[in-house]
Amino acid sequence: MFVGRTRELDNLNKRYESGEFEVAIIYGRRRIGKTTLINEFIKDKETVFYTGIEGNAKENLEGLSKSIYSLSNDFADTSGSFPNFQEALETVFNISEKRRIVFVIDEFPYLAASYRSISSILQVLIDKNKATSNMFLILCGSSLSFMEEQVLGYESPLFGRRTCQFKILPFEFFEINEYYKKFSWVDLATVYGITGGIPLYMSLMDEGLSVEENIKTNFLEPNAYLFEEPMNLIKQECRDPSQYNSIIKAIATGSSKMSEICSKTDIDTSLATSYLGKLISLGIVRKDKPFGSGNSRKTIYALEDSMFRFWYRFIPDNIAAINRGLSDTVYQKIAPQLAAFMGGVFEEICKQYLWELNRRGKAAIPFTDLGRWWGNDAKRRREAEIDVMGIGDNNSALFGECKWTNEKVGTAALDTLIERSKLFSYDSMHYYLFAKTGFTKGCGDLASAIGNVTLVKFEDMFQ
């Protein structure tokens, strides 16, 4: 079942229907659904589809030749392979002068690694044929650093040749609502948290099972797909996986500053900086600063991928027990900590909700950016945090607090949010209070009395 990716698919189809020569670059981390998107796009179109392999040039040329020969009516003999990549690619370009052809090279980084001149050959053929060709060329890859530097980058032979690009990201929370039909709202949020919105991981979740059963089935069994998935991904992408694993676990368990990460992992700062840069390029880690701050000394690191955050927080310390079939025992250790884990997930959901309101013109204060703020409260001589903060025009701002708790949120949360907003000077301010369960009558009365407050119960986000 294909869901989501509406904007990407609409854009691809619009460009296809124009009949113009196109070079589309599609990239994103593994398991994100790039190939699924491409397959949906090409399902009713004449296509040459080749997936690069981690082999040598000869193997890739043979595979590419077979894919080109799938246009069997254009060839008298479809045995053997082309003598070289130049002739193979020229053949597809020549055919595309007669009719519209989609030419997909999936896992392009593997092909380029086996034959380094491939990008230069494509550059020459694109420049030579773009005025007369009906080709819709798609180059797709999972290596973000390669695609951004060696395909889209200034020093790449292909620089400036792309006509469109798509960085495929995980699904947002309100997109996964299209995928699942039976989970409750709360269960849907938890499933979003433990899968990170990655389509392949989402497909493993069984709506006929509870969240507890899904966690046990997919994470707490030695033969489960997700039991070793993060470690396998790190092994595929990184040369020294043990060091990367140490850094990810340190961040997942509360170390956010560079000094804390280095202290916990016993990794030198210069090496840690390099490792973190790689993890950021893979979309696993992000670098954060307080919203609106340019102060690099306040930089912290967080896990961008909530599935990684879940896995590294709960699985490594329990691997021995999981291998011995103690999934029930391990889950009983995890269960009391799920609410704390979901706190960060709920903050992200609330931000996505505000962005959607903003897109529809329904945000209390229209904004151009949104983030989390932390810093010093000089008056109280302590650190303060604001879950959500956004800045609009005319010196206006919004402030938000997100509470993932089974108890109704009372006046104290609203009082604290308003008090922390006084650390800033804006002419117009609006407050959003988000709650999993709802609000006490006192909180509702106070919000009404203040006026510039919006209370959002989690289930109301689906209205």
Short mmCIF file of C-alpha atoms in Angstrom, two decimals:
data_model
loop_
_atom_site.label_atom_id
_atom_site.label_comp_id
_atom_site.label_asym_id
_atom_site.label_seq_id
_atom_site.Cartn_x
_atom_site.Cartn_y
_atom_site.Cartn_z
CA MET A 1 0.00 0.00 0.00
CA PHE A 2 1.44 3.36 -1.06
CA VAL A 3 0.65 6.30 1.24
CA GLY A 4 2.03 9.80 1.66
CA ARG A 5 4.72 11.48 -0.49
CA THR A 6 1.90 13.38 -2.23
CA ARG A 7 3.91 16.51 -2.92
CA GLU A 8 6.90 14.57 -4.27
CA LEU A 9 4.74 12.35 -6.47
CA ASP A 10 2.69 15.27 -7.81
CA ASN A 11 5.86 17.19 -8.63
CA LEU A 12 7.43 14.23 -10.42
CA ASN A 13 4.28 13.58 -12.47
CA LYS A 14 3.90 17.25 -13.39
CA ARG A 15 7.46 17.31 -14.66
CA TYR A 16 6.98 14.06 -16.54
CA GLU A 17 3.86 15.36 -18.27
CA SER A 18 5.69 18.49 -19.44
CA GLY A 19 7.70 16.34 -21.86
CA GLU A 20 10.86 18.31 -21.08
CA PHE A 21 14.23 16.69 -20.46
CA GLU A 22 14.62 16.17 -16.71
CA VAL A 23 17.36 15.13 -14.31
CA ALA A 24 15.82 14.37 -10.90
CA ILE A 25 18.06 13.68 -7.91
CA ILE A 26 16.34 11.62 -5.21
CA TYR A 27 18.21 10.87 -2.02
CA GLY A 28 17.69 10.08 1.64
CA ARG A 29 18.78 7.66 4.31
CA ARG A 30 18.25 3.91 4.01
CA ARG A 31 14.76 2.48 4.62
CA ILE A 32 13.17 5.89 3.98
CA GLY A 33 11.09 4.76 0.97
CA LYS A 34 12.97 6.27 -1.99
CA THR A 35 12.62 3.20 -4.21
CA THR A 36 8.97 2.80 -3.22
CA LEU A 37 8.33 6.39 -4.30
CA ILE A 38 10.11 5.82 -7.62
CA ASN A 39 8.20 2.57 -8.25
CA GLU A 40 4.91 4.37 -7.65
CA PHE A 41 5.95 7.11 -10.07
CA ILE A 42 7.02 4.76 -12.88
CA LYS A 43 4.25 2.14 -12.56
CA ASP A 44 2.49 3.33 -15.72
CA LYS A 45 5.56 4.61 -17.61
CA GLU A 46 8.13 3.05 -19.93
CA THR A 47 11.22 2.70 -17.78
CA VAL A 48 14.79 1.46 -17.70
CA PHE A 49 15.49 0.71 -14.04
CA TYR A 50 18.93 -0.28 -12.82
CA THR A 51 20.07 -0.66 -9.22
CA GLY A 52 23.81 -0.28 -8.66
CA ILE A 53 25.53 -3.03 -6.69
CA GLU A 54 28.57 -3.15 -4.44
CA GLY A 55 30.53 -5.00 -7.13
CA ASN A 56 33.11 -4.17 -9.76
CA ALA A 57 32.60 -2.23 -12.99
CA LYS A 58 32.11 -5.39 -15.08
CA GLU A 59 29.29 -6.62 -12.86
CA ASN A 60 27.56 -3.25 -12.90
CA LEU A 61 27.92 -2.95 -16.68
CA GLU A 62 26.36 -6.38 -17.13
CA GLY A 63 23.46 -5.48 -14.87
CA LEU A 64 22.93 -2.11 -16.55
CA SER A 65 22.98 -3.79 -19.97
CA LYS A 66 20.24 -6.24 -18.95
CA SER A 67 18.11 -3.35 -17.73
CA ILE A 68 18.54 -1.48 -21.02
CA TYR A 69 17.71 -4.65 -22.96
CA SER A 70 14.34 -4.67 -21.16
CA LEU A 71 13.36 -2.30 -23.99
CA SER A 72 13.44 -5.47 -26.09
CA ASN A 73 11.72 -4.05 -29.18
CA ASP A 74 14.68 -1.73 -29.70
CA PHE A 75 17.24 -4.54 -29.94
CA ALA A 76 17.74 -7.47 -32.28
CA ASP A 77 20.03 -9.22 -29.80
CA THR A 78 19.59 -8.91 -26.04
CA SER A 79 22.32 -11.35 -25.04
CA GLY A 80 25.65 -10.31 -23.64
CA SER A 81 26.34 -6.74 -22.55
CA PHE A 82 27.45 -3.43 -23.99
CA PRO A 83 31.22 -3.09 -24.51
CA ASN A 84 31.43 -0.11 -22.13
CA PHE A 85 29.35 2.35 -20.07
CA GLN A 86 29.68 5.08 -22.69
CA GLU A 87 27.90 3.01 -25.32
CA ALA A 88 25.31 1.72 -22.86
CA LEU A 89 24.30 5.20 -21.74
CA GLU A 90 24.42 6.62 -25.27
CA THR A 91 21.95 3.92 -26.33
CA VAL A 92 19.37 4.99 -23.75
CA PHE A 93 19.80 8.66 -24.69
CA ASN A 94 19.36 7.80 -28.37
CA ILE A 95 16.17 5.84 -27.73
CA SER A 96 14.78 8.69 -25.62
CA GLU A 97 14.97 11.02 -28.61
CA LYS A 98 12.11 9.04 -30.14
CA ARG A 99 9.83 8.73 -27.10
CA ARG A 100 9.50 9.51 -23.40
CA ILE A 101 11.69 7.17 -21.33
CA VAL A 102 12.23 7.18 -17.57
CA PHE A 103 15.81 6.08 -16.86
CA VAL A 104 16.39 5.25 -13.19
CA ILE A 105 19.78 4.52 -11.67
CA ASP A 106 19.07 3.51 -8.09
CA GLU A 107 21.95 3.28 -5.59
CA PHE A 108 23.96 5.48 -7.91
CA PRO A 109 26.82 5.77 -5.35
CA TYR A 110 27.56 2.02 -5.75
CA LEU A 111 27.77 2.37 -9.52
CA ALA A 112 29.98 5.46 -9.21
CA ALA A 113 32.28 3.67 -6.76
CA SER A 114 32.81 0.83 -9.24
CA TYR A 115 33.38 3.13 -12.22
CA ARG A 116 34.51 6.62 -11.28
CA SER A 117 34.06 8.12 -14.75
CA ILE A 118 30.30 7.48 -14.78
CA SER A 119 29.43 11.01 -13.60
CA SER A 120 31.64 12.57 -16.27
CA ILE A 121 30.06 10.42 -18.99
CA LEU A 122 26.59 11.44 -17.81
CA GLN A 123 27.65 15.10 -17.78
CA VAL A 124 28.78 14.97 -21.41
CA LEU A 125 25.65 13.10 -22.55
CA ILE A 126 23.31 15.44 -20.66
CA ASP A 127 24.95 18.54 -22.16
CA LYS A 128 24.90 17.03 -25.64
CA ASN A 129 21.33 15.68 -25.64
CA LYS A 130 19.24 17.81 -23.28
CA ALA A 131 17.83 19.95 -26.10
CA THR A 132 16.51 16.96 -28.08
CA SER A 133 16.04 14.20 -25.50
CA ASN A 134 12.70 13.14 -23.98
CA MET A 135 14.49 11.37 -21.14
CA PHE A 136 13.42 11.62 -17.52
CA LEU A 137 16.65 10.65 -15.75
CA ILE A 138 16.53 9.78 -12.04
CA LEU A 139 19.69 9.34 -9.98
CA CYS A 140 18.91 7.93 -6.55
CA GLY A 141 21.14 7.16 -3.57
CA SER A 142 21.19 6.37 0.14
CA SER A 143 24.58 7.88 0.89
CA LEU A 144 23.65 11.43 1.85
CA SER A 145 27.24 12.66 1.86
CA PHE A 146 27.91 11.23 -1.62
CA MET A 147 24.70 12.58 -3.13
CA GLU A 148 25.17 16.03 -1.63
CA GLU A 149 28.88 16.31 -2.43
CA GLN A 150 29.49 14.11 -5.49
CA VAL A 151 26.19 14.67 -7.32
CA LEU A 152 24.80 18.01 -6.13
CA GLY A 153 28.09 19.54 -4.97
CA TYR A 154 29.94 22.32 -6.77
CA GLU A 155 32.93 20.12 -7.62
CA SER A 156 30.83 17.32 -9.12
CA PRO A 157 30.78 16.87 -12.92
CA LEU A 158 26.98 16.77 -12.54
CA PHE A 159 26.77 20.12 -10.75
CA GLY A 160 24.12 22.32 -12.34
CA ARG A 161 22.68 19.51 -14.46
CA ARG A 162 19.82 18.54 -12.17
CA THR A 163 16.44 20.06 -12.93
CA CYS A 164 14.90 19.04 -9.60
CA GLN A 165 15.94 17.36 -6.37
CA PHE A 166 14.09 15.56 -3.60
CA LYS A 167 15.57 14.82 -0.18
CA ILE A 168 13.22 12.16 1.15
CA LEU A 169 12.58 12.58 4.88
CA PRO A 170 10.81 10.39 7.44
CA PHE A 171 7.04 10.70 7.57
CA GLU A 172 5.69 13.31 9.93
CA PHE A 173 3.23 12.23 12.60
CA PHE A 174 0.06 13.32 10.84
CA GLU A 175 1.14 11.49 7.67
CA ILE A 176 1.34 8.13 9.43
CA ASN A 177 -2.32 8.53 10.35
CA GLU A 178 -2.99 7.66 6.69
CA TYR A 179 -1.04 4.41 7.08
CA TYR A 180 -2.65 3.06 10.25
CA LYS A 181 -6.41 2.82 10.80
CA LYS A 182 -6.85 0.95 14.09
CA PHE A 183 -4.32 2.34 16.59
CA SER A 184 -5.66 4.75 19.19
CA TRP A 185 -4.25 8.29 19.09
CA VAL A 186 -1.93 7.60 22.01
CA ASP A 187 -0.75 4.30 20.53
CA LEU A 188 -0.25 6.03 17.18
CA ALA A 189 2.08 8.56 18.84
CA THR A 190 4.07 5.78 20.50
CA VAL A 191 4.36 3.85 17.23
CA TYR A 192 5.56 7.04 15.57
CA GLY A 193 8.17 7.43 18.31
CA ILE A 194 9.55 3.90 18.12
CA THR A 195 9.64 3.81 14.30
CA GLY A 196 10.84 7.38 13.74
CA GLY A 197 8.39 7.68 10.84
CA ILE A 198 10.58 5.38 8.71
CA PRO A 199 8.26 3.55 6.26
CA LEU A 200 9.97 0.15 6.47
CA TYR A 201 9.84 0.15 10.27
CA MET A 202 6.23 1.33 10.19
CA SER A 203 5.35 -1.66 8.01
CA LEU A 204 6.54 -4.00 10.77
CA MET A 205 3.99 -2.69 13.28
CA ASP A 206 0.89 -4.89 13.54
CA GLU A 207 -2.35 -3.01 14.27
CA GLY A 208 -3.80 -6.22 15.63
CA LEU A 209 -1.30 -6.09 18.50
CA SER A 210 -0.91 -3.70 21.40
CA VAL A 211 2.05 -1.33 21.56
CA GLU A 212 3.59 -3.58 24.22
CA GLU A 213 3.28 -6.61 21.95
CA ASN A 214 4.70 -4.70 19.00
CA ILE A 215 7.72 -3.60 21.03
CA LYS A 216 8.32 -7.16 22.21
CA THR A 217 7.85 -8.63 18.74
CA ASN A 218 9.99 -6.12 16.85
CA PHE A 219 12.68 -5.13 19.36
CA LEU A 220 12.87 -7.69 22.15
CA GLU A 221 13.26 -10.94 20.20
CA PRO A 222 16.75 -12.05 19.01
CA ASN A 223 15.45 -12.82 15.51
CA ALA A 224 13.40 -9.60 15.17
CA TYR A 225 14.23 -7.23 12.31
CA LEU A 226 14.73 -4.21 14.57
CA PHE A 227 16.73 -6.05 17.25
CA GLU A 228 20.03 -5.26 15.54
CA GLU A 229 18.89 -2.77 12.88
CA PRO A 230 20.64 0.40 14.15
CA MET A 231 23.93 -1.44 14.64
CA ASN A 232 23.64 -2.96 11.16
CA LEU A 233 23.04 0.47 9.63
CA ILE A 234 26.08 1.89 11.43
CA LYS A 235 28.20 -1.02 10.18
CA GLN A 236 27.09 -0.31 6.62
CA GLU A 237 27.80 3.40 6.78
CA CYS A 238 30.75 3.82 9.16
CA ARG A 239 34.29 2.42 9.22
CA ASP A 240 34.64 2.27 13.00
CA PRO A 241 31.16 1.26 14.21
CA SER A 242 32.12 0.71 17.85
CA GLN A 243 33.07 4.37 18.28
CA TYR A 244 29.91 5.59 16.57
CA ASN A 245 27.80 3.25 18.70
CA SER A 246 29.40 4.64 21.85
CA ILE A 247 28.62 8.21 20.82
CA ILE A 248 25.01 7.45 19.88
CA LYS A 249 24.42 5.62 23.16
CA ALA A 250 25.96 8.48 25.13
CA ILE A 251 23.58 10.97 23.51
CA ALA A 252 20.57 8.65 23.89
CA THR A 253 21.22 8.30 27.62
CA GLY A 254 21.52 12.01 28.37
CA SER A 255 24.94 13.31 27.29
CA SER A 256 24.30 16.30 25.04
CA LYS A 257 27.35 18.57 25.31
CA MET A 258 30.61 17.75 23.56
CA SER A 259 32.46 17.58 26.88
CA GLU A 260 29.88 15.13 28.28
CA ILE A 261 30.00 12.93 25.17
CA CYS A 262 33.82 12.81 25.21
CA SER A 263 33.89 12.08 28.93
CA LYS A 264 31.35 9.26 28.68
CA THR A 265 32.94 7.64 25.61
CA ASP A 266 36.59 8.42 26.34
CA ILE A 267 36.94 9.68 22.75
CA ASP A 268 39.19 12.64 21.94
CA THR A 269 37.35 15.87 21.06
CA SER A 270 38.76 16.10 17.53
CA LEU A 271 37.74 12.52 16.75
CA ALA A 272 34.34 12.99 18.37
CA THR A 273 33.78 16.07 16.19
CA SER A 274 34.53 14.01 13.08
CA TYR A 275 32.27 11.14 14.18
CA LEU A 276 29.43 13.52 15.03
CA GLY A 277 29.77 15.20 11.63
CA LYS A 278 29.29 11.83 9.95
CA LEU A 279 26.26 11.01 12.12
CA ILE A 280 24.74 14.39 11.29
CA SER A 281 25.24 13.73 7.56
CA LEU A 282 23.43 10.39 8.00
CA GLY A 283 20.43 12.09 9.61
CA ILE A 284 20.94 10.24 12.90
CA VAL A 285 22.23 13.13 15.04
CA ARG A 286 21.44 16.84 14.92
CA LYS A 287 23.25 19.85 16.33
CA ASP A 288 21.05 22.22 18.34
CA LYS A 289 21.41 25.74 19.69
CA PRO A 290 18.87 27.65 21.77
CA PHE A 291 16.24 29.07 19.44
CA GLY A 292 17.33 32.45 18.12
CA SER A 293 20.85 32.08 19.51
CA GLY A 294 24.08 32.21 17.54
CA ASN A 295 26.14 31.24 20.57
CA SER A 296 28.14 28.15 19.55
CA ARG A 297 29.18 27.58 23.17
CA LYS A 298 25.60 26.51 23.91
CA THR A 299 25.61 23.87 21.16
CA ILE A 300 24.24 20.48 22.18
CA TYR A 301 23.76 17.23 20.28
CA ALA A 302 20.55 15.21 20.09
CA LEU A 303 19.37 12.15 18.21
CA GLU A 304 17.35 13.24 15.19
CA ASP A 305 15.97 9.73 14.70
CA SER A 306 13.58 8.73 17.49
CA MET A 307 13.87 5.01 16.64
CA PHE A 308 17.61 5.29 17.30
CA ARG A 309 16.80 7.20 20.49
CA PHE A 310 14.47 4.41 21.62
CA TRP A 311 16.83 1.60 20.62
CA TYR A 312 20.01 2.99 22.17
CA ARG A 313 18.18 3.98 25.32
CA PHE A 314 16.64 0.59 25.97
CA ILE A 315 18.22 -2.24 23.96
CA PRO A 316 22.05 -2.33 24.46
CA ASP A 317 21.88 -2.79 28.24
CA ASN A 318 19.33 -5.58 27.84
CA ILE A 319 20.84 -7.58 24.99
CA ALA A 320 21.88 -10.49 27.22
CA ALA A 321 18.37 -10.83 28.65
CA ILE A 322 16.78 -10.54 25.19
CA ASN A 323 19.06 -13.28 23.85
CA ARG A 324 17.83 -15.51 26.66
CA GLY A 325 14.18 -15.00 25.77
CA LEU A 326 13.29 -12.64 28.63
CA SER A 327 11.27 -10.17 26.55
CA ASP A 328 8.58 -9.82 29.24
CA THR A 329 11.16 -8.98 31.90
CA VAL A 330 12.89 -6.45 29.64
CA TYR A 331 9.62 -4.77 28.72
CA GLN A 332 8.75 -4.37 32.40
CA LYS A 333 12.00 -2.40 32.75
CA ILE A 334 11.19 -0.28 29.69
CA ALA A 335 7.53 0.46 30.46
CA PRO A 336 8.06 2.93 33.36
CA GLN A 337 10.46 4.94 31.17
CA LEU A 338 8.26 5.15 28.08
CA ALA A 339 6.52 8.35 29.19
CA ALA A 340 9.87 10.13 29.58
CA PHE A 341 10.93 8.87 26.14
CA MET A 342 7.65 10.06 24.65
CA GLY A 343 8.12 13.56 26.09
CA GLY A 344 10.60 14.41 23.34
CA VAL A 345 8.44 12.72 20.70
CA PHE A 346 5.40 14.73 21.82
CA GLU A 347 7.37 17.98 21.54
CA GLU A 348 8.15 17.12 17.93
CA ILE A 349 4.50 16.28 17.23
CA CYS A 350 3.42 19.63 18.72
CA LYS A 351 5.88 21.48 16.49
CA GLN A 352 4.57 19.64 13.44
CA TYR A 353 1.01 20.57 14.48
CA LEU A 354 1.95 24.25 14.75
CA TRP A 355 3.65 24.17 11.35
CA GLU A 356 0.46 22.70 9.87
CA LEU A 357 -1.64 25.44 11.51
CA ASN A 358 0.81 27.96 10.11
CA ARG A 359 0.51 26.51 6.59
CA ARG A 360 -3.28 26.84 6.82
CA GLY A 361 -3.07 30.38 8.14
CA LYS A 362 -4.58 29.36 11.50
CA ALA A 363 -1.63 29.89 13.85
CA ALA A 364 -2.29 32.49 16.53
CA ILE A 365 0.92 34.21 15.43
CA PRO A 366 2.20 33.42 11.91
CA PHE A 367 5.86 32.44 12.14
CA THR A 368 8.81 31.65 9.89
CA ASP A 369 10.80 29.48 12.28
CA LEU A 370 10.21 27.30 15.30
CA GLY A 371 12.48 25.70 17.86
CA ARG A 372 13.32 24.99 21.48
CA TRP A 373 14.98 27.50 23.78
CA TRP A 374 17.10 27.03 26.89
CA GLY A 375 19.28 29.40 28.84
CA ASN A 376 19.87 31.22 32.08
CA ASP A 377 17.11 32.74 34.17
CA ALA A 378 19.17 35.42 35.93
CA LYS A 379 16.32 36.45 38.21
CA ARG A 380 15.94 32.94 39.65
CA ARG A 381 19.60 32.02 39.15
CA ARG A 382 18.85 28.78 37.36
CA GLU A 383 18.54 27.26 33.92
CA ALA A 384 15.20 27.56 32.15
CA GLU A 385 13.71 25.79 29.12
CA ILE A 386 10.87 26.54 26.72
CA ASP A 387 9.68 23.52 24.70
CA VAL A 388 8.47 25.50 21.69
CA MET A 389 9.20 29.04 20.60
CA GLY A 390 8.47 30.84 17.35
CA ILE A 391 8.95 34.40 16.13
CA GLY A 392 6.56 36.27 13.87
CA ASP A 393 6.38 39.71 12.31
CA ASN A 394 5.97 43.01 14.18
CA ASN A 395 7.97 41.87 17.20
CA SER A 396 5.58 39.00 18.00
CA ALA A 397 6.29 35.53 19.38
CA LEU A 398 4.62 32.33 20.51
CA PHE A 399 5.65 30.12 23.40
CA GLY A 400 4.61 26.53 23.98
CA GLU A 401 4.81 23.85 26.67
CA CYS A 402 4.20 20.15 25.95
CA LYS A 403 3.08 17.70 28.65
CA TRP A 404 2.94 13.96 27.94
CA THR A 405 1.39 12.80 31.20
CA ASN A 406 -1.68 10.84 32.22
CA GLU A 407 -2.67 13.59 34.68
CA LYS A 408 -4.55 16.66 33.53
CA VAL A 409 -2.34 19.73 33.24
CA GLY A 410 -2.99 22.41 35.84
CA THR A 411 -2.34 26.12 36.26
CA ALA A 412 1.28 25.63 37.34
CA ALA A 413 2.39 24.71 33.81
CA LEU A 414 0.74 27.81 32.34
CA ASP A 415 2.13 30.06 35.08
CA THR A 416 5.64 28.73 34.44
CA LEU A 417 5.37 29.22 30.68
CA ILE A 418 4.21 32.81 31.06
CA GLU A 419 6.92 33.53 33.61
CA ARG A 420 9.65 32.18 31.31
CA SER A 421 8.33 34.19 28.38
CA LYS A 422 9.17 37.30 30.39
CA LEU A 423 12.84 36.55 29.75
CA PHE A 424 12.09 38.02 26.30
CA SER A 425 10.69 41.36 25.18
CA TYR A 426 8.00 41.12 22.52
CA ASP A 427 5.10 43.46 21.83
CA SER A 428 2.73 40.58 21.15
CA MET A 429 2.87 37.10 22.69
CA HIS A 430 0.68 34.03 22.50
CA TYR A 431 0.86 30.86 24.58
CA TYR A 432 0.17 27.27 23.54
CA LEU A 433 -0.20 24.57 26.17
CA PHE A 434 -0.30 21.00 24.83
CA ALA A 435 -1.45 18.03 26.92
CA LYS A 436 -1.77 14.31 26.33
CA THR A 437 -4.82 13.93 28.58
CA GLY A 438 -6.33 17.40 28.98
CA PHE A 439 -6.48 20.28 31.44
CA THR A 440 -7.93 20.97 34.86
CA LYS A 441 -10.88 23.35 35.14
CA GLY A 442 -8.61 25.82 36.89
CA CYS A 443 -6.20 25.81 33.97
CA GLY A 444 -9.06 26.33 31.52
CA ASP A 445 -10.44 29.21 33.58
CA LEU A 446 -7.02 30.86 33.82
CA ALA A 447 -6.43 30.50 30.08
CA SER A 448 -9.80 32.13 29.36
CA ALA A 449 -9.07 34.98 31.77
CA ILE A 450 -5.64 35.68 30.21
CA GLY A 451 -7.03 35.53 26.68
CA ASN A 452 -3.92 34.99 24.57
CA VAL A 453 -3.68 31.29 25.46
CA THR A 454 -4.58 28.23 23.39
CA LEU A 455 -5.04 24.90 25.18
CA VAL A 456 -4.61 21.89 22.90
CA LYS A 457 -5.59 18.41 24.05
CA PHE A 458 -3.76 15.74 22.03
CA GLU A 459 -6.89 14.19 20.52
CA ASP A 460 -8.04 17.66 19.37
CA MET A 461 -5.06 17.79 16.99
CA PHE A 462 -6.90 15.32 14.76
CA GLN A 463 -9.92 17.57 14.27
#
